[in-house]
Tab-separated table of C-alpha atoms and ligand atoms in Angstrom:
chain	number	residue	atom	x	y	z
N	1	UNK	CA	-44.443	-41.470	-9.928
N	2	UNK	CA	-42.240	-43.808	-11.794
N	3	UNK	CA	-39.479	-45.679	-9.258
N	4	UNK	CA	-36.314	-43.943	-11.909
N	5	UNK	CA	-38.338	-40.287	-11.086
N	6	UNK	CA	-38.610	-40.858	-7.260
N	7	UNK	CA	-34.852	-41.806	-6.792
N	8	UNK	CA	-34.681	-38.578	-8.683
N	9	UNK	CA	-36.235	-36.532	-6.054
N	10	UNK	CA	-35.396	-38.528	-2.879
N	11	UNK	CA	-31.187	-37.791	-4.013
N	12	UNK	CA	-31.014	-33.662	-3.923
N	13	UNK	CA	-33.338	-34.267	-0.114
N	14	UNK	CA	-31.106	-37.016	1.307
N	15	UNK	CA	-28.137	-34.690	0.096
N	16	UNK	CA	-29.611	-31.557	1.754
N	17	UNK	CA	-30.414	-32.600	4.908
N	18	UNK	CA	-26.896	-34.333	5.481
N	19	UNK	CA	-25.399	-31.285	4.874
N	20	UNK	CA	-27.862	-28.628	6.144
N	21	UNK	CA	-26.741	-28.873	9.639
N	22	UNK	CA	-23.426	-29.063	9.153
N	23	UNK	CA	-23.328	-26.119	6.982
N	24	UNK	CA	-25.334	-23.978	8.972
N	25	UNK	CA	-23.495	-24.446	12.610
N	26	UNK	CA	-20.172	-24.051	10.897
N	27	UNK	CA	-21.180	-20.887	8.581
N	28	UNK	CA	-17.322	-19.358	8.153
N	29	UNK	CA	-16.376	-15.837	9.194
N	30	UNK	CA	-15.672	-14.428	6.111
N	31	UNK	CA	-13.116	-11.568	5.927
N	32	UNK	CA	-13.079	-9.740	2.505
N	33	UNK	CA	-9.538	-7.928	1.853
N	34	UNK	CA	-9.704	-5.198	-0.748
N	35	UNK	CA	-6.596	-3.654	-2.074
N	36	UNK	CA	-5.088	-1.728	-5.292
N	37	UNK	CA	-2.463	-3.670	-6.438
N	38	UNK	CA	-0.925	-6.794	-8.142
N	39	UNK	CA	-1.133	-10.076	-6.476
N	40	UNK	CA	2.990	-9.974	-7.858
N	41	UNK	CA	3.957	-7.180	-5.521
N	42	UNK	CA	4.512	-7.096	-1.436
N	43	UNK	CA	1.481	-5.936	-0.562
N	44	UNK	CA	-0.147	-8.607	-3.381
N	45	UNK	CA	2.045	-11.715	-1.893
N	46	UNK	CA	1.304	-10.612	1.860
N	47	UNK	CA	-2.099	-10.768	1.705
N	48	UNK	CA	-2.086	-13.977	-0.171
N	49	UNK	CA	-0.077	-15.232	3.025
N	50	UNK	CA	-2.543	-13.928	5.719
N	51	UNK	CA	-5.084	-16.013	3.747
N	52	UNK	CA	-3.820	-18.797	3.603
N	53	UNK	CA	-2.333	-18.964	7.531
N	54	UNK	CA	-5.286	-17.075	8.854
N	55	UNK	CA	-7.658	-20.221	7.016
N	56	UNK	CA	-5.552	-23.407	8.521
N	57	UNK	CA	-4.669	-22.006	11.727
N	58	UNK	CA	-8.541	-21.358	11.991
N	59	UNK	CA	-9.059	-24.804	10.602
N	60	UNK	CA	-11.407	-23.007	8.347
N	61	UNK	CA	-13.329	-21.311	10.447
N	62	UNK	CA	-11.982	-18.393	8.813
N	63	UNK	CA	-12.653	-17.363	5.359
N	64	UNK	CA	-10.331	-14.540	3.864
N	65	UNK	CA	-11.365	-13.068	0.765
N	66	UNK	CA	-8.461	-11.003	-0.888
N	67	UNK	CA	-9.732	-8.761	-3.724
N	68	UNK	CA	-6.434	-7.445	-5.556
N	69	UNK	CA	-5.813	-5.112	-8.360
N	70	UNK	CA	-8.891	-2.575	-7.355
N	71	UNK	CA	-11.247	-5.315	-8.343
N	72	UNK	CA	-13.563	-4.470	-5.805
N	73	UNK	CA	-12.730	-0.574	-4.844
N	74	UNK	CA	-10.108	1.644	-6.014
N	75	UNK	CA	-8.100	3.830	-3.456
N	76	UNK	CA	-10.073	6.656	-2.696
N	77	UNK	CA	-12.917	4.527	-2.083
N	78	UNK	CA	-11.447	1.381	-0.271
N	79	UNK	CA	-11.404	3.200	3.697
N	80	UNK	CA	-15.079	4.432	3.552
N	81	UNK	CA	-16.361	0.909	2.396
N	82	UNK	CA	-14.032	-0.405	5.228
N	83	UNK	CA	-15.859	2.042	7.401
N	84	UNK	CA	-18.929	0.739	6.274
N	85	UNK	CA	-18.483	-2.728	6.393
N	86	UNK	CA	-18.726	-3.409	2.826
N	87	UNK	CA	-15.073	-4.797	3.197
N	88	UNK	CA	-13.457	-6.366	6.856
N	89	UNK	CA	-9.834	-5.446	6.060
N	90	UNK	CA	-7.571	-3.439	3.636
N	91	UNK	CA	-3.771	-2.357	3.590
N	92	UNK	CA	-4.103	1.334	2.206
N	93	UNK	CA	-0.829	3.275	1.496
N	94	UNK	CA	0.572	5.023	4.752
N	95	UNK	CA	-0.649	8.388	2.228
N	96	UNK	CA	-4.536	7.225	2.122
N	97	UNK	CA	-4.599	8.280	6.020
N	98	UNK	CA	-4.397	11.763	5.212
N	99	UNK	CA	-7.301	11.855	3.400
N	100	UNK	CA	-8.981	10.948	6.421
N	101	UNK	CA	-8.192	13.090	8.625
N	102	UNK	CA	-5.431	11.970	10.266
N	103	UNK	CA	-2.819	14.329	9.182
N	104	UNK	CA	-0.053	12.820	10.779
N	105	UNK	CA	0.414	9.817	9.007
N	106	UNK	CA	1.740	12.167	6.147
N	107	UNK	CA	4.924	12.415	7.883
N	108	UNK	CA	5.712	8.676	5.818
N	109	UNK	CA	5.373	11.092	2.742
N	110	UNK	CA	7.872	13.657	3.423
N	111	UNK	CA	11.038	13.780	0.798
N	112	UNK	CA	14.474	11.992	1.722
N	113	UNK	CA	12.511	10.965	5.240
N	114	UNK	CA	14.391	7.477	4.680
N	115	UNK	CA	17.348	6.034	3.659
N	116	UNK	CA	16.027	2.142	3.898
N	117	UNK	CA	13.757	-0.097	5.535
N	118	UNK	CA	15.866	-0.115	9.122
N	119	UNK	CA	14.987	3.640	9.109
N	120	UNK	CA	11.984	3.700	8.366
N	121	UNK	CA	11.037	0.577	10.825
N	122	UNK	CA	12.058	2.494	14.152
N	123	UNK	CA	9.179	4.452	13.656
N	124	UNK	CA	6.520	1.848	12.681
N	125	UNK	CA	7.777	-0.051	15.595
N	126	UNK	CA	8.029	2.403	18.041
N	127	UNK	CA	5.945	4.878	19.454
N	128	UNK	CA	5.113	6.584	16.296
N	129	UNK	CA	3.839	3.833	14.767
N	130	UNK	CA	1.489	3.065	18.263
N	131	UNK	CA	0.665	6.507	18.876
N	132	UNK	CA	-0.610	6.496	14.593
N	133	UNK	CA	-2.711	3.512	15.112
N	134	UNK	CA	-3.896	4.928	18.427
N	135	UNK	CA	-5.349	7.684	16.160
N	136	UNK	CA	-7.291	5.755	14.070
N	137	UNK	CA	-9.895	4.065	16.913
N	138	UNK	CA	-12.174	7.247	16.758
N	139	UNK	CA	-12.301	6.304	12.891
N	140	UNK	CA	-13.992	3.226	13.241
N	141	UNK	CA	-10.674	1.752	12.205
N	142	UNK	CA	-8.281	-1.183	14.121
N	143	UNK	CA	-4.233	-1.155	12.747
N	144	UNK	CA	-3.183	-4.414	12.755
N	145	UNK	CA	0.722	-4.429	11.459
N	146	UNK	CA	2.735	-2.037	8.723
N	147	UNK	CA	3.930	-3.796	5.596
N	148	UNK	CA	6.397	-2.735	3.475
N	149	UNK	CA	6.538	-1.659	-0.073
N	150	UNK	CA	9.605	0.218	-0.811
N	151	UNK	CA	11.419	3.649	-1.974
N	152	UNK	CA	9.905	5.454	-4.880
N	153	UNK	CA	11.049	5.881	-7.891
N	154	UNK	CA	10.260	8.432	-10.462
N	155	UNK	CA	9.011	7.623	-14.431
N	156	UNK	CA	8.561	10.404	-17.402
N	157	UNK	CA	8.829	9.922	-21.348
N	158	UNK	CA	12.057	12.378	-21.134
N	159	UNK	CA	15.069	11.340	-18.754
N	160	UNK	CA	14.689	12.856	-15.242
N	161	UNK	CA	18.340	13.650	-14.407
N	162	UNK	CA	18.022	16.839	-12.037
N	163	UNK	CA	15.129	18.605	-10.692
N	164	UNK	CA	14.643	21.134	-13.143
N	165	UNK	CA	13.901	18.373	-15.801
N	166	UNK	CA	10.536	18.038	-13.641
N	167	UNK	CA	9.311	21.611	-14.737
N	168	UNK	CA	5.955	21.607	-16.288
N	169	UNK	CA	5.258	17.872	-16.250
N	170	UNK	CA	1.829	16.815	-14.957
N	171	UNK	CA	3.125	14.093	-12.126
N	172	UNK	CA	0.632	11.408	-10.965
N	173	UNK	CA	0.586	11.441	-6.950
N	174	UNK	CA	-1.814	9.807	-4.637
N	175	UNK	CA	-4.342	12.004	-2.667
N	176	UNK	CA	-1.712	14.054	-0.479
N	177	UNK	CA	-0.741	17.598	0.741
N	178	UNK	CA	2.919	16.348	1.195
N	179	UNK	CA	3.260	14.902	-2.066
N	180	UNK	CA	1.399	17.959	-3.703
N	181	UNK	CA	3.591	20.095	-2.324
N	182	UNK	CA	7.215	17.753	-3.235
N	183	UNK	CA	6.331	18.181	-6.842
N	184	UNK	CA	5.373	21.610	-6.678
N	185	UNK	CA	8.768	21.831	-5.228
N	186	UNK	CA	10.545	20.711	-8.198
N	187	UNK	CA	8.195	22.666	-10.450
N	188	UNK	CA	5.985	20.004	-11.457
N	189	UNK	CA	2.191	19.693	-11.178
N	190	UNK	CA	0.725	17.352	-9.442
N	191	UNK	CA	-2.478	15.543	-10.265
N	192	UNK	CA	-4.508	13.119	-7.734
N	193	UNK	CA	-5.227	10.183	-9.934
N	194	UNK	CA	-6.649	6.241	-8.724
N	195	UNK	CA	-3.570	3.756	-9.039
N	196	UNK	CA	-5.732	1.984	-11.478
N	197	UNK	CA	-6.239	4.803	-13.783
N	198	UNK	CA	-2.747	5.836	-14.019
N	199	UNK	CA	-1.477	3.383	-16.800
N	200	UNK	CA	-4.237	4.894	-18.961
N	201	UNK	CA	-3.645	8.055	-18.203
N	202	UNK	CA	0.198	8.037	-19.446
N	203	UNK	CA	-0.563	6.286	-22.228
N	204	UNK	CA	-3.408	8.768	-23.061
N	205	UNK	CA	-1.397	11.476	-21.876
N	206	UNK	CA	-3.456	12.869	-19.279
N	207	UNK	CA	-0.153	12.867	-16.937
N	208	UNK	CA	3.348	12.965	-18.265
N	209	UNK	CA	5.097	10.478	-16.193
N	210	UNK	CA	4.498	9.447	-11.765
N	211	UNK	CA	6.071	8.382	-8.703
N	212	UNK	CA	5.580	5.394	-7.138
N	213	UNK	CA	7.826	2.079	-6.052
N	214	UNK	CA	9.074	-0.235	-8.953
N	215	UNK	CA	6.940	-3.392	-7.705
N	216	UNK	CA	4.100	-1.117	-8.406
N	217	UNK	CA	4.993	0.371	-11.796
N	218	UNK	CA	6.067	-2.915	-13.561
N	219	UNK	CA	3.176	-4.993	-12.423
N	220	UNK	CA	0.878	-2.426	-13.525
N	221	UNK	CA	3.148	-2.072	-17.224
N	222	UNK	CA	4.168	1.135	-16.464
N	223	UNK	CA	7.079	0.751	-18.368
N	224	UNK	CA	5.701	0.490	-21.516
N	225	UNK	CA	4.202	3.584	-21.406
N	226	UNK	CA	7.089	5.892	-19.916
N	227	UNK	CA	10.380	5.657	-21.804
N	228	UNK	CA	12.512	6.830	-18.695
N	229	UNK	CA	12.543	5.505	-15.274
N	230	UNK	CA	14.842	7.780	-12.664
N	231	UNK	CA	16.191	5.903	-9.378
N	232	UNK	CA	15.179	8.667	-7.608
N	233	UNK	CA	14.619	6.943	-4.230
N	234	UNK	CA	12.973	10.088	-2.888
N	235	UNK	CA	10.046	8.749	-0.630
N	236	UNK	CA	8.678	5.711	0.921
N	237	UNK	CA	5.659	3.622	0.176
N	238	UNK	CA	4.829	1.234	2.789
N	239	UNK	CA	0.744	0.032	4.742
N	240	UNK	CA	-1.040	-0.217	7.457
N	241	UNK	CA	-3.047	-3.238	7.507
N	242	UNK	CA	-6.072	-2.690	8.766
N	243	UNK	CA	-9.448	-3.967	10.020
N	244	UNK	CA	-13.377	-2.549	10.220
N	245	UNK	CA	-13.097	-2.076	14.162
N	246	UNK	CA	-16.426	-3.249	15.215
N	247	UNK	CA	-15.605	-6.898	13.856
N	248	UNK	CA	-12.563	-7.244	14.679
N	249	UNK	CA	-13.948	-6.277	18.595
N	250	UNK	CA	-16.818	-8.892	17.858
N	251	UNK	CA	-14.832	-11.728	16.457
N	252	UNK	CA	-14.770	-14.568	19.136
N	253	UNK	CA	-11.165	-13.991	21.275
N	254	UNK	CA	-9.735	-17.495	20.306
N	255	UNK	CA	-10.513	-16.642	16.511
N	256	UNK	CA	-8.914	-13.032	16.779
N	257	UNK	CA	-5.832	-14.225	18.598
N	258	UNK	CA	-5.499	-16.696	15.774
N	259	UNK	CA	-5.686	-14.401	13.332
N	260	UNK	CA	-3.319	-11.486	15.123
N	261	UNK	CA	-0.624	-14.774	15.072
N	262	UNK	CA	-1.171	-15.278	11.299
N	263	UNK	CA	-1.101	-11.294	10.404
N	264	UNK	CA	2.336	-11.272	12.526
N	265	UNK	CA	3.658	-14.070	10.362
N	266	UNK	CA	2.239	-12.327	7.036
N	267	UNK	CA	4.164	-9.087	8.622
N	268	UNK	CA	7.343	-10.904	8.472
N	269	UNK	CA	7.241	-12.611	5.308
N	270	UNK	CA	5.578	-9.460	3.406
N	271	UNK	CA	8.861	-7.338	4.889
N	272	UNK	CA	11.321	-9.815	4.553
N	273	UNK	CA	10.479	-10.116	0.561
N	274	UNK	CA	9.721	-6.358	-0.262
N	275	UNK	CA	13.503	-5.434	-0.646
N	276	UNK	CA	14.039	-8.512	-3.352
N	277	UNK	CA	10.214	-7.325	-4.944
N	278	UNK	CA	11.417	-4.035	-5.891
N	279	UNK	CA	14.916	-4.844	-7.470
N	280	UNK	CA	13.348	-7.881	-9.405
N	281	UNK	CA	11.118	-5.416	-10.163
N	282	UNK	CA	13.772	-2.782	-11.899
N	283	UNK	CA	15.519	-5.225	-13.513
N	284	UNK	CA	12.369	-6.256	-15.243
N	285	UNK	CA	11.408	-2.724	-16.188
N	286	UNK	CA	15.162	-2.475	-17.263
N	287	UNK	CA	15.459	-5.682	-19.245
N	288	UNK	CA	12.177	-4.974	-20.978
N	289	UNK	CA	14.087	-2.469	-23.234
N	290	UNK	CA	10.714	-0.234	-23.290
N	291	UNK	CA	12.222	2.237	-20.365
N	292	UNK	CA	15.833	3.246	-19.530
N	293	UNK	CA	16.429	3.135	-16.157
N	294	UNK	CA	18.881	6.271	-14.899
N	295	UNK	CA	20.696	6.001	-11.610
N	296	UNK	CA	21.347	9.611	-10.085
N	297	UNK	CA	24.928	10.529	-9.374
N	298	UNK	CA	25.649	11.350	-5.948
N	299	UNK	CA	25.217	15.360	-7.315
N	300	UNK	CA	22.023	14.644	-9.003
N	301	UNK	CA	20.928	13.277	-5.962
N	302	UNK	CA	22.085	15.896	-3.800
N	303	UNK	CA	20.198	18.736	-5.806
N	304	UNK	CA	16.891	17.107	-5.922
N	305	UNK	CA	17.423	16.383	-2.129
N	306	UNK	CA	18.311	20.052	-2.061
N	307	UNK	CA	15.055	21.154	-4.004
N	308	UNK	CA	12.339	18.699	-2.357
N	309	UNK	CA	13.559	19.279	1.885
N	310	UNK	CA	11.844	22.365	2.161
N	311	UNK	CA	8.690	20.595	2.169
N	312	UNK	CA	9.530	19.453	5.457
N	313	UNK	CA	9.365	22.971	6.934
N	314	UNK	CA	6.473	23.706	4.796
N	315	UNK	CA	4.346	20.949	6.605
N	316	UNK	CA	5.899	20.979	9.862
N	317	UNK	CA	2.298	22.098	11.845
N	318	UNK	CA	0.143	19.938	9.106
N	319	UNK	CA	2.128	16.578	10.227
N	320	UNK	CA	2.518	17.972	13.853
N	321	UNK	CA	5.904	19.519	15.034
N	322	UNK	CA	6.427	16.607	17.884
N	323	UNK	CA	5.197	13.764	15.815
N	324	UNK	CA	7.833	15.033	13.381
N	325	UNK	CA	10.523	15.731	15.845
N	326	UNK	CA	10.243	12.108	17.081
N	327	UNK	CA	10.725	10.580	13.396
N	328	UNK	CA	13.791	12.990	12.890
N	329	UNK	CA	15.082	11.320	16.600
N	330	UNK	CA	14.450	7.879	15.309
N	331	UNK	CA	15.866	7.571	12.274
N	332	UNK	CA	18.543	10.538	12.847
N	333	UNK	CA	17.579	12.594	10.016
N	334	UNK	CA	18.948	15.833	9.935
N	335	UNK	CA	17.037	18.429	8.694
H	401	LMR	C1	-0.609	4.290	-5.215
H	401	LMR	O1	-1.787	4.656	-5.150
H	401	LMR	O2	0.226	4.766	-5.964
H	401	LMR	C2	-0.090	3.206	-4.313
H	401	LMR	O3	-0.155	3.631	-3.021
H	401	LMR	C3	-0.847	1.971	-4.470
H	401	LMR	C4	-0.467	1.001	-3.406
H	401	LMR	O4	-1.351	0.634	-2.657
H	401	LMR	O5	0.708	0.635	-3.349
């Protein structure tokens, strides 16, 4: 072997074997973090911040993956690959719980439930919100913390001024009884769609217009394809982040008390910017001259509260009659 064609062999070994051990004792815990939306949106910008606290404050130990924009599952599939273990931790819409049996998270999807975020927080951080997570153990499934997105908003290619103007139009709504049953209320249809297919399907026409928070529908371009955006306000997205329960039980204490520390800080951050999110988020759809934004009067609003509350009633056994009695005590809604 020529001297130039030995060094040229002797490099890549010296190389491996310096870093072999180091690499092999110090393998990272990798956490991959599926979810549906923007990396521009709450939910986008709070898992960007768990990453990067939950990687220094574990001095890399750590590893957090985040997969945004349905890259690696759309909703509908995102909680059984969390089940699986094909992904460690997701932050599903409070409405994805449904779905899986745990009926009583759809109480977060009931009309005119909540006026803002102080509402809605009494019950995340009180005994609803414990007794919810509670619920999910038998699921395989660990809550860790509810983010916040924001109130929803409505979107059509004809202006949405009162109830009625909802007749006939095929309405985009996530997998829920609740929200099947709100636009059925105002005469609408509603169609279960993936958030990722929705843009597509307005612009194809498959579905005449949706629901869903203005963070959401501008960083997904919604706007271009709807020519009328109603400030509705009439229902609240918001999370739970959560985690595959047999790793988070298996992760080395010190490791998981780091990481509960960094999800509490993501918490705060993710709530304290969701508010500023969703109006940047109208202006933009309102400045981008491609859909008109109507604000309700206060009799507009009052009819399509009018028309929507008797889905309360309607799904007053499905949610549970104490679980909802306890929301109505929190935030003081009166029904
Ligand atoms: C939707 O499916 O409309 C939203 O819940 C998506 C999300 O995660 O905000």
């Amino acid at each position: 072997m020529s001297p130039m064609k030995a060094m040229l062999f002797a490099i890549p070994l010296a190389v491996t074997t310096l870093l072999a051990p180091t690499a092999s004792a110090q393998q990272p815990i990798v956490i991959k973090f599926s979810h549906v939306v923007a990396i521009d949106t709450p939910k986008g910008k709070g898992a960007e911040r768990f990453k990067q606290l939950a990687e220094e404050r574990t001095k890399g130990r750590v590893k957090v993956e985040v997969y945004p924009n349905s890259s690696l599952f759309k909703d509908g599939e995102e909680m059984e690959a969390l089940q699986l273990g094909s992904v460690q931790m997701l932050a599903p819409s409070l409405a994805k719980f449904g779905p899986l049996g745990v009926r009583e998270f759809e109480v977060f999807d009931l009309p005119f439930m909540f006026d803002d975020y102080a509402q809605l927080h009494k019950v995340t951080e009180g005994p609803v919100g414990q007794m919810l997570f509670k619920k999910l153990d038998s699921k395989g499934i660990v809550g860790l913390a509810y983010w916040d997105n924001g109130l929803k908003v409505m979107s059509a290619n004809k202006p949405l001024r009162m109830p009625d103007d909802m007749r006939g139009l095929k309405m985009r709504i996530q997998s829920s009884k609740v929200l099947g049953d709100q636009m059925r209320a105002v005469g609408a249809i509603p169609q279960v769609m993936a958030f990722s297919e929705v843009y597509q399907a307005m612009q194809t026409g498959v579905v005449d217009g949706s629901e869903n928070t203005p963070s959401n529908m501008f960083t997904q371009k919604h706007h271009e394809v709807q020519k009328y955006t109603t400030v509705t306000n009439h229902g609240y997205i918001g999370y739970a982040v959560i985690a595959n329960k047999k790793f988070w039980d298996a992760l080395p204490a010190d490791i998981r008390t780091t990481l509960e520390g960094a999800m509490n800080d993501a918490t705060k951050y993710a709530n304290e910017i969701a508010q500023k999110e969703n109006d940047d988020a109208l202006e933009g759809i309102r400045k981008s001259g491609k859909s008109e934004v109507i604000v309700l009067t206060d009799t507009q609003k009052a009819a399509w509260k009018k028309a929507m509350l008797p889905v309360h009633k309607e799904n007053e056994a499905r949610v549970g009659k104490d679980t909802l009695q306890e929301v109505y005590k929190q935030t003081g809604f009166k029904p």
